[in-house]
XYZ file of C-alpha atoms in Angstrom:
590
model
C -5.419 -16.981 25.591
C -4.307 -13.950 23.716
C -5.667 -12.343 20.606
C -4.414 -9.445 18.480
C -6.913 -6.529 19.006
C -7.200 -2.883 18.269
C -7.651 -0.485 21.284
C -11.342 -0.188 20.376
C -11.986 -3.843 20.082
C -10.113 -4.414 23.377
C -12.330 -1.830 25.041
C -15.488 -3.568 23.871
C -13.948 -6.850 25.247
C -13.064 -5.168 28.500
C -16.592 -3.959 28.909
C -18.077 -7.378 28.304
C -15.642 -9.057 30.721
C -16.326 -6.501 33.372
C -20.055 -6.985 33.349
C -21.189 -3.948 31.482
C -24.652 -4.525 30.198
C -25.437 -1.063 28.635
C -23.434 0.554 25.964
C -24.609 3.832 24.481
C -22.910 6.200 22.056
C -22.950 8.371 19.002
C -20.688 7.272 16.156
C -17.518 9.327 15.490
C -14.000 8.539 14.514
C -11.863 7.262 16.277
C -14.572 5.757 18.730
C -17.074 4.124 16.432
C -15.898 0.506 16.524
C -16.257 0.086 20.216
C -20.054 -0.257 20.245
C -19.946 -2.141 16.958
C -17.841 -4.756 18.530
C -19.702 -4.623 21.914
C -22.972 -5.717 20.308
C -21.308 -9.072 19.301
C -21.458 -10.227 22.865
C -24.387 -12.009 24.444
C -26.450 -10.532 27.309
C -25.807 -6.797 26.676
C -27.829 -3.811 25.199
C -26.104 -1.312 22.878
C -27.479 1.622 21.038
C -26.641 4.623 19.114
C -28.432 7.770 20.504
C -29.281 10.844 18.398
C -26.424 12.633 20.055
C -23.802 12.415 22.765
C -25.670 14.375 25.287
C -28.621 11.973 25.040
C -26.193 9.042 25.081
C -24.646 10.106 28.364
C -28.107 10.755 29.947
C -29.105 7.087 28.903
C -25.858 5.873 30.439
C -26.491 8.005 33.596
C -29.946 6.420 33.961
C -28.638 2.899 33.394
C -25.918 3.641 36.035
C -28.294 5.068 38.660
C -30.597 2.076 37.838
C -27.972 -0.268 39.012
C -26.234 -1.448 35.861
C -22.636 -0.999 34.748
C -22.549 1.196 31.646
C -20.118 2.565 28.975
C -20.767 5.771 26.938
C -18.766 6.245 23.873
C -17.946 9.308 21.733
C -15.222 11.086 19.886
C -13.538 14.234 21.576
C -15.900 16.867 20.112
C -18.895 14.746 21.344
C -17.874 15.501 24.864
C -18.529 19.102 24.125
C -22.143 18.143 23.360
C -22.308 15.882 26.500
C -20.655 18.399 28.794
C -24.007 19.677 30.289
C -25.027 16.370 31.951
C -21.381 15.423 32.631
C -20.617 18.251 34.962
C -23.739 17.690 36.978
C -23.333 13.765 36.894
C -19.966 14.457 38.743
C -22.172 15.889 41.572
C -24.820 13.157 41.662
C -22.322 10.276 41.381
C -23.429 6.833 40.128
C -24.668 3.541 41.323
C -23.409 0.865 38.855
C -20.070 1.855 37.438
C -20.111 4.498 34.570
C -17.336 5.110 31.966
C -17.342 8.058 29.557
C -15.098 6.949 26.721
C -13.595 9.985 25.153
C -11.610 9.120 21.861
C -9.523 12.115 21.015
C -8.039 12.737 17.568
C -4.596 14.289 17.618
C -3.635 15.335 14.121
C -7.369 15.674 13.215
C -7.443 12.580 10.942
C -11.239 12.890 10.874
C -12.206 15.898 12.965
C -12.945 19.506 12.728
C -10.739 20.435 15.594
C -8.038 19.142 17.825
C -8.767 19.172 21.489
C -7.331 17.629 24.674
C -10.211 16.239 26.604
C -8.184 15.571 29.801
C -9.252 19.093 30.617
C -12.770 18.018 30.805
C -11.816 15.585 33.570
C -9.898 18.232 35.303
C -12.743 20.790 35.072
C -15.480 18.285 35.884
C -13.398 16.990 38.768
C -13.654 13.300 37.608
C -10.998 10.592 37.351
C -9.160 10.177 34.079
C -7.455 7.026 32.980
C -5.259 6.834 29.825
C -4.268 3.504 28.243
C -0.948 3.175 26.267
C -1.869 -0.089 24.377
C -4.745 -2.478 23.666
C -4.077 -4.614 26.778
C -4.291 -1.661 29.019
C -7.265 -0.356 27.054
C -9.066 -3.560 28.015
C -7.775 -3.653 31.566
C -8.602 -0.044 32.436
C -12.272 -0.565 31.551
C -12.492 -2.891 34.668
C -10.459 -0.713 36.668
C -12.446 2.450 35.719
C -15.634 0.590 36.723
C -14.269 -0.238 40.129
C -13.130 3.333 40.631
C -16.445 4.559 39.472
C -18.314 2.340 42.130
C -15.848 2.771 44.858
C -15.753 6.610 44.640
C -19.302 7.065 43.320
C -18.220 9.008 40.261
C -18.259 8.888 36.481
C -14.717 8.100 35.054
C -13.369 9.253 31.822
C -11.399 6.717 29.842
C -9.441 8.820 27.324
C -7.985 7.183 24.312
C -6.212 8.768 21.315
C -6.396 7.689 17.573
C -3.193 5.627 17.726
C -4.429 3.640 20.746
C -7.955 3.240 19.344
C -6.803 1.862 15.914
C -3.452 0.132 16.342
C -3.255 -3.408 17.350
C -1.402 -5.354 20.075
C -1.835 -8.687 21.889
C -4.547 -8.792 24.552
C -5.114 -11.519 27.249
C -8.741 -12.740 27.007
C -10.667 -13.624 30.167
C -14.186 -14.871 30.947
C -16.930 -12.489 31.728
C -17.379 -11.667 35.325
C -21.136 -11.623 36.207
C -21.973 -8.352 38.070
C -25.364 -8.220 39.968
C -27.564 -5.369 39.327
C -27.100 -2.862 42.120
C -30.306 -2.167 44.141
C -31.801 1.327 43.366
C -32.583 3.516 46.366
C -34.607 6.666 46.110
C -32.330 9.494 47.275
C -33.360 13.002 46.004
C -30.611 14.596 48.003
C -28.112 12.691 45.894
C -29.821 12.479 42.561
C -31.927 15.746 42.364
C -29.490 18.643 41.828
C -31.700 21.580 42.981
C -29.434 24.312 44.385
C -29.896 23.263 48.135
C -28.803 19.633 47.291
C -26.124 20.690 44.789
C -24.377 22.814 47.397
C -23.990 19.842 49.696
C -22.744 17.682 46.817
C -20.246 20.504 45.838
C -18.530 19.904 49.144
C -18.514 16.269 48.761
C -17.101 16.639 45.261
C -14.003 18.202 46.738
C -13.768 15.609 49.364
C -13.963 12.845 46.814
C -11.301 14.546 44.742
C -9.001 14.617 47.720
C -9.530 10.809 48.165
C -8.997 10.167 44.456
C -5.662 12.122 44.649
C -4.463 9.895 47.464
C -5.683 6.808 45.470
C -3.798 7.808 42.398
C -0.550 7.494 44.573
C -0.865 3.798 45.063
C -3.353 2.437 42.635
C -0.881 0.734 40.368
C -2.023 2.582 37.327
C 0.880 4.963 37.772
C 4.277 3.408 38.135
C 7.942 4.086 37.743
C 10.534 2.122 35.719
C 14.008 3.152 37.015
C 16.838 3.365 34.443
C 19.585 5.878 33.935
C 18.649 8.730 36.376
C 20.402 11.429 34.293
C 17.132 11.668 32.323
C 13.654 11.165 33.857
C 10.533 11.311 31.743
C 6.906 11.689 32.904
C 4.623 10.388 30.302
C 1.154 8.869 29.515
C -0.945 7.247 26.909
C 0.642 6.438 23.609
C 3.499 8.828 24.232
C 4.720 6.221 26.870
C 5.380 3.770 23.922
C 7.281 6.376 21.904
C 9.531 7.261 24.933
C 10.174 3.632 25.722
C 11.265 3.068 22.086
C 13.432 6.208 21.796
C 14.882 6.187 25.382
C 15.165 2.590 26.435
C 17.621 3.477 29.260
C 15.864 6.453 30.729
C 13.914 6.482 34.063
C 10.157 6.623 33.311
C 7.125 7.628 35.408
C 4.188 6.165 33.487
C 0.919 7.824 34.162
C -2.212 5.786 33.581
C -4.316 7.719 35.985
C -3.966 11.321 34.805
C -6.494 13.100 36.919
C -5.990 13.880 39.626
C -2.219 13.365 39.400
C -0.164 11.595 42.078
C 1.817 14.592 43.462
C 3.824 12.665 45.975
C 4.899 10.132 43.284
C 5.805 12.897 40.908
C 7.832 14.722 43.506
C 9.696 11.622 44.516
C 10.478 10.842 40.909
C 11.575 14.366 40.227
C 13.941 14.246 43.188
C 15.694 11.139 41.868
C 16.563 12.290 38.348
C 19.042 14.955 37.186
C 16.832 16.409 34.464
C 12.964 16.044 34.282
C 10.950 15.960 31.081
C 7.307 15.560 30.336
C 6.369 13.938 27.006
C 2.717 14.108 26.149
C 0.602 14.503 23.041
C -1.227 17.743 22.423
C -1.578 20.173 25.361
C 0.805 20.510 28.400
C -1.825 19.044 30.692
C 0.700 17.130 32.940
C 3.495 19.636 32.484
C 1.366 22.468 33.566
C 0.406 20.741 36.819
C 4.099 19.645 37.467
C 5.161 23.176 36.982
C 2.466 24.261 39.452
C 4.044 21.987 41.939
C 7.128 24.097 41.679
C 9.247 21.500 39.887
C 11.774 22.367 37.102
C 10.590 20.418 34.062
C 11.102 20.589 30.221
C 8.066 19.772 28.072
C 6.480 21.817 25.321
C 9.800 23.738 24.715
C 10.916 20.560 22.805
C 7.597 18.487 22.221
C 5.067 20.065 19.823
C 1.589 20.731 21.109
C 0.086 20.484 17.643
C -0.714 17.263 15.769
C -0.126 13.652 16.487
C 3.123 12.587 18.092
C 5.420 9.955 16.766
C 8.621 8.144 18.088
C 10.553 10.010 15.495
C 9.345 13.438 16.807
C 10.381 12.355 20.265
C 13.743 11.268 19.163
C 14.394 14.560 17.277
C 13.530 16.475 20.325
C 15.781 14.686 22.624
C 18.775 14.632 20.352
C 18.567 18.377 20.231
C 18.800 18.213 24.030
C 21.922 16.156 23.760
C 20.235 13.119 25.117
C 21.317 9.673 23.733
C 18.595 7.970 21.804
C 18.075 4.395 20.651
C 20.405 3.269 17.650
C 17.634 3.223 15.042
C 17.074 6.986 15.796
C 20.596 8.182 15.790
C 20.484 8.988 12.115
C 18.316 11.977 11.180
C 16.286 9.991 8.598
C 12.895 8.582 9.989
C 13.442 4.752 10.435
C 9.741 4.244 10.029
C 9.748 5.602 6.469
C 11.296 3.739 3.568
C 12.941 6.618 1.694
C 13.353 4.263 -1.343
C 9.693 3.467 -1.599
C 7.839 5.314 -4.348
C 5.638 8.285 -3.212
C 2.057 7.539 -3.046
C 0.138 9.659 -5.558
C -1.775 12.627 -4.204
C -5.379 11.709 -3.374
C -7.558 14.660 -2.089
C -10.685 13.451 -0.290
C -13.706 13.461 -2.590
C -17.301 12.359 -2.502
C -17.810 8.797 -3.596
C -18.805 7.994 -7.179
C -22.596 8.150 -7.380
C -22.941 10.185 -4.200
C -26.160 12.052 -4.404
C -24.679 14.907 -2.352
C -22.582 15.701 -5.644
C -25.782 16.668 -7.535
C -26.812 18.856 -4.711
C -23.738 20.800 -4.575
C -23.461 21.092 -8.370
C -26.680 22.857 -8.326
C -25.975 25.048 -5.314
C -22.669 26.074 -6.992
C -24.490 26.791 -10.310
C -26.963 29.130 -8.488
C -24.005 30.824 -6.703
C -25.599 30.653 -3.364
C -23.853 31.169 0.002
C -23.997 27.763 1.757
C -23.629 27.159 5.415
C -22.431 23.504 5.768
C -22.373 20.921 8.499
C -20.325 17.805 9.672
C -20.513 14.722 7.504
C -19.510 13.379 4.067
C -21.082 16.350 2.582
C -18.490 18.641 4.035
C -16.441 17.463 1.184
C -18.632 19.786 -0.918
C -16.334 22.604 -0.026
C -13.565 21.086 -1.910
C -12.832 21.760 -5.586
C -14.177 21.402 -8.135
C -17.588 21.584 -6.443
C -16.475 24.390 -3.997
C -20.100 24.903 -2.812
C -19.901 25.126 0.951
C -18.900 28.381 2.615
C -18.780 27.486 6.327
C -18.628 24.409 8.555
C -18.396 24.873 12.289
C -19.792 21.841 14.237
C -22.674 19.314 14.290
C -25.915 21.102 13.703
C -24.490 24.552 13.189
C -25.469 25.133 9.645
C -29.099 26.048 10.343
C -28.269 28.654 13.026
C -25.384 30.159 10.998
C -27.605 30.639 7.945
C -30.112 32.327 10.112
C -27.452 34.451 11.758
C -26.182 35.615 8.267
C -29.645 36.550 7.435
C -29.987 38.645 10.715
C -26.615 40.243 10.047
C -27.498 41.332 6.463
C -30.919 41.096 4.864
C -29.193 40.888 1.558
C -28.261 37.310 2.446
C -31.917 36.338 2.070
C -32.649 34.640 -1.093
C -28.924 34.024 -1.674
C -28.139 31.683 1.316
C -29.069 28.098 2.206
C -28.118 25.788 4.988
C -27.352 22.112 4.343
C -27.282 19.212 6.788
C -27.393 15.467 6.772
C -30.245 13.405 7.927
C -28.187 12.013 11.010
C -26.727 15.373 11.856
C -30.301 17.013 11.502
C -31.574 14.621 14.177
C -28.377 15.092 16.208
C -28.682 18.840 16.843
C -30.136 20.429 13.752
C -33.653 20.124 14.900
C -33.237 22.808 17.635
C -31.641 25.262 15.028
C -34.568 24.931 12.781
C -36.939 25.357 15.734
C -35.064 28.522 16.602
C -35.559 29.901 12.962
C -39.356 29.124 13.016
C -39.788 30.553 16.578
C -38.015 33.818 15.970
C -39.562 34.478 12.605
C -36.663 33.770 10.278
C -37.001 32.747 6.603
C -33.910 30.356 6.223
C -34.076 27.655 3.657
C -32.612 24.369 4.869
C -31.709 21.503 2.636
C -31.576 18.122 4.426
C -29.389 15.900 2.504
C -31.155 12.612 3.395
C -29.012 9.654 2.264
C -30.796 7.307 4.771
C -27.789 6.436 6.799
C -24.956 7.972 8.943
C -22.467 7.627 6.226
C -19.257 9.404 7.050
C -18.588 7.171 10.109
C -19.346 3.833 8.358
C -23.062 3.481 7.862
C -24.274 3.537 11.342
C -28.055 3.430 11.953
C -29.963 6.476 13.268
C -33.564 7.239 14.292
C -34.548 7.818 10.565
C -33.153 4.508 9.214
C -35.698 1.930 10.679
C -33.125 -0.202 12.422
C -31.231 -0.140 15.778
C -27.529 -0.719 16.297
C -28.377 -4.312 17.262
C -30.085 -4.770 13.949
C -33.712 -4.701 15.176
C -36.461 -3.026 13.349
C -37.339 0.352 14.698
C -39.881 3.090 13.913
C -38.438 5.510 11.303
C -38.571 9.287 12.126
C -40.712 10.962 9.545
C -38.429 13.837 8.776
C -41.139 15.774 6.819
C -43.635 15.309 9.625
C -41.046 16.390 12.155
C -40.180 19.460 10.178
C -43.873 20.365 9.922
C -44.356 19.781 13.579
C -41.629 22.452 14.328
C -43.865 24.995 12.387
C -42.281 24.810 8.845
C -45.135 25.001 6.359
C -43.084 24.873 3.140
C -41.590 21.352 2.854
C -40.673 19.704 -0.408
C -38.980 16.393 -1.176
C -36.874 15.896 -4.232
C -34.364 13.387 -5.704
C -31.400 15.701 -6.104
C -30.266 13.723 -9.281
C -33.143 15.277 -10.929
C -31.147 18.498 -11.055
C -33.657 20.448 -13.145
C -36.442 19.910 -10.676
C -34.026 20.399 -7.782
C -32.970 23.689 -9.098
C -36.387 24.923 -9.623
C -37.431 23.981 -6.028
C -34.428 25.629 -4.581
C -35.281 28.860 -6.360
C -38.881 28.731 -5.248
C -37.911 28.113 -1.588
C -35.176 30.894 -1.307
C -37.692 33.238 -2.820
C -40.335 32.523 -0.044
C -40.703 34.930 2.864
C -40.840 32.193 5.429
C -38.777 29.183 6.590
C -38.650 26.334 4.302
C -37.108 22.867 4.093
C -36.072 20.782 1.065
C -35.467 17.074 1.763
C -32.977 16.006 -0.849
C -33.490 12.256 -0.633
C -31.505 9.656 -2.310
C -29.740 6.665 -0.608
C -25.993 6.614 -0.147
C -24.411 5.267 -3.147
C -22.620 2.552 -1.020
C -25.999 1.383 0.259
C -27.134 0.164 -3.064
C -25.606 -3.241 -3.492
C -27.215 -3.908 -6.785
C -24.972 -3.720 -9.730
C -26.084 -1.048 -12.049
C -24.846 -0.553 -15.598
C -22.209 2.091 -15.618
C -22.025 5.111 -17.821
C -19.687 5.305 -20.829
C -18.365 8.021 -23.123
C -19.206 8.119 -26.851
C -15.764 9.361 -27.876
C -16.861 10.727 -31.222
C -19.397 13.107 -29.600
C -17.192 14.179 -26.651
C -15.711 17.697 -27.607
C -13.414 17.872 -24.480
C -15.345 20.683 -22.864
C -14.703 19.222 -19.496
C -18.158 20.108 -18.298
C -18.491 16.729 -16.616
C -15.317 17.090 -14.883
C -16.838 19.938 -12.862
C -18.905 17.434 -10.672
C -15.582 15.917 -9.307
C -16.689 12.344 -9.711
C -13.691 9.919 -9.069
C -15.019 7.652 -11.868
C -14.381 10.415 -14.403
C -10.924 11.295 -15.905
C -9.659 13.138 -18.906
C -7.239 11.565 -21.411
C -6.292 12.487 -24.968
C -8.756 15.408 -24.852
C -11.613 13.129 -24.121
C -13.583 12.259 -20.934
C -13.227 8.800 -19.816
C -15.293 6.766 -17.317
C -13.944 4.055 -15.072
C -16.543 1.311 -15.094
C -15.123 -0.218 -11.795
C -16.022 2.919 -9.898
C -19.119 4.197 -11.736
C -22.432 3.100 -10.173
C -24.418 4.466 -13.088
C -26.146 7.377 -11.229
C -26.212 9.296 -14.548
C -25.417 12.816 -13.161
C -22.590 13.315 -15.746
C -24.946 12.408 -18.553
C -27.337 14.979 -17.404
C -24.725 17.610 -17.328
C -23.199 16.694 -20.604
C -24.711 19.014 -23.351
C -23.222 17.024 -26.193
C -25.157 13.849 -25.004
C -21.829 12.040 -25.170
C -22.330 10.069 -22.015
C -24.732 7.238 -22.034
C -25.440 4.042 -20.176
C -23.585 1.003 -21.608
C -20.159 0.814 -19.932
C -18.728 -2.411 -18.827
C -20.383 -3.746 -15.702
C -18.688 -2.748 -12.440
C -19.462 -6.013 -10.727
């Protein structure tokens, strides 16, 4: 039986069919839906961990304990998990272990663009790259078999287009896999220097075996066509090349680390001109050139952004290579030039978002604000324009402290902001550092009771697990106090007068302080509230309310207008309006 599935849904199905019993991860686009679909199957355990490092450590424990496990994260999450990953390559596994890295070419929802195949290369572990949903599902089972056969974690690397696009997938029954026996083996599992030196040699031996395996495993194959043009490609790029160059000879790589050198040399020797088409970095091209082969790659294929069939066609046309008829014309066949242009829609905080009130106050106080990763990063955009920096998960705390160290004048003029989930992810250690080293940073935890940006995933402070079971809630105030912070205040940021007063108090204090700005995400509140409305006769058109950037607010005929469909009645605009022209009483948004 076949079903239409996205790559993420197919990976979840593949894990179920292949007997995976433990799925762990941290939510992050484009990987999030994998575990959200995996929990729908019986007989498994799935969980969100506080961060990717912990997730991989849980997966490693499950694997060494004998179960098959999958650990999911987006590409930047692998940076967090890199510490256990590199040593896990030494210890090896017991039950099969997959590290799912979902890369985001084009940065649709990411703070950077990185090619995580390099992690597989550097950690000396196998890397598999699916090109569609069927391969995504099938490669889960193949990766687990490789993992167990060669005693190694395996990276399954997807990109956004594979993760989220749909294609038909053959469904099979679950194959029961017995729990492997655990055998105490400190020489293998305890990486003290003496043991690690032995495993280091074995790592190279395993890599050599994997290189031989990649030559014949079936994950890499050649489709012979016109031998004037030969293309080596992988992942979603394979689909684009197939579409643009239907007559060319293709070497399709599904096993991209280590590469099958003999197969590549054989292919290169048979074609007149050799190309590599791959998204992002010249990962394959670089290694092919190191083999001494003459190949064309990034000279014609961009190494920035998400690739498309149109991009591939344009590149080959400039090389004088014949392309499929639909790409002969210069216009992009995937775009209807006659269709009306979609209106510009800059990303904004949701109507009723409590972060809006927080950033309104921070901008009013003209503070320097070190920000973090989450919905609230949008507080950097106009008209709020309140955030000065955003580096990575958890960095806001340390950066605020660092600015204070660089120039004492920042004290009293700088705050760090971070979400509740991100604070638990990696902000805790930053705050611990501030306290330990005698800093006086003020941290505002924007606690909206959920991991909102990635789609309302639970976290250790929400009181529920991924599988919907009740769980103890982390007491953020108690946690902060346990780190040594004595000044802790909790406030509803919508009460902007109180919030402003508290911020002034805390930035003036000569010690570290934390303000928990707590109000649930506007999308969590399912109860219909009466929206706000504008009393037209009282509105003087000052546009003060427009400064909070609420998408429910607009300005027509020199008067403010509120869209009752979007407004959730938070009342922030009413608080700001000095003419008292905004009141409850709009048409219900239900």
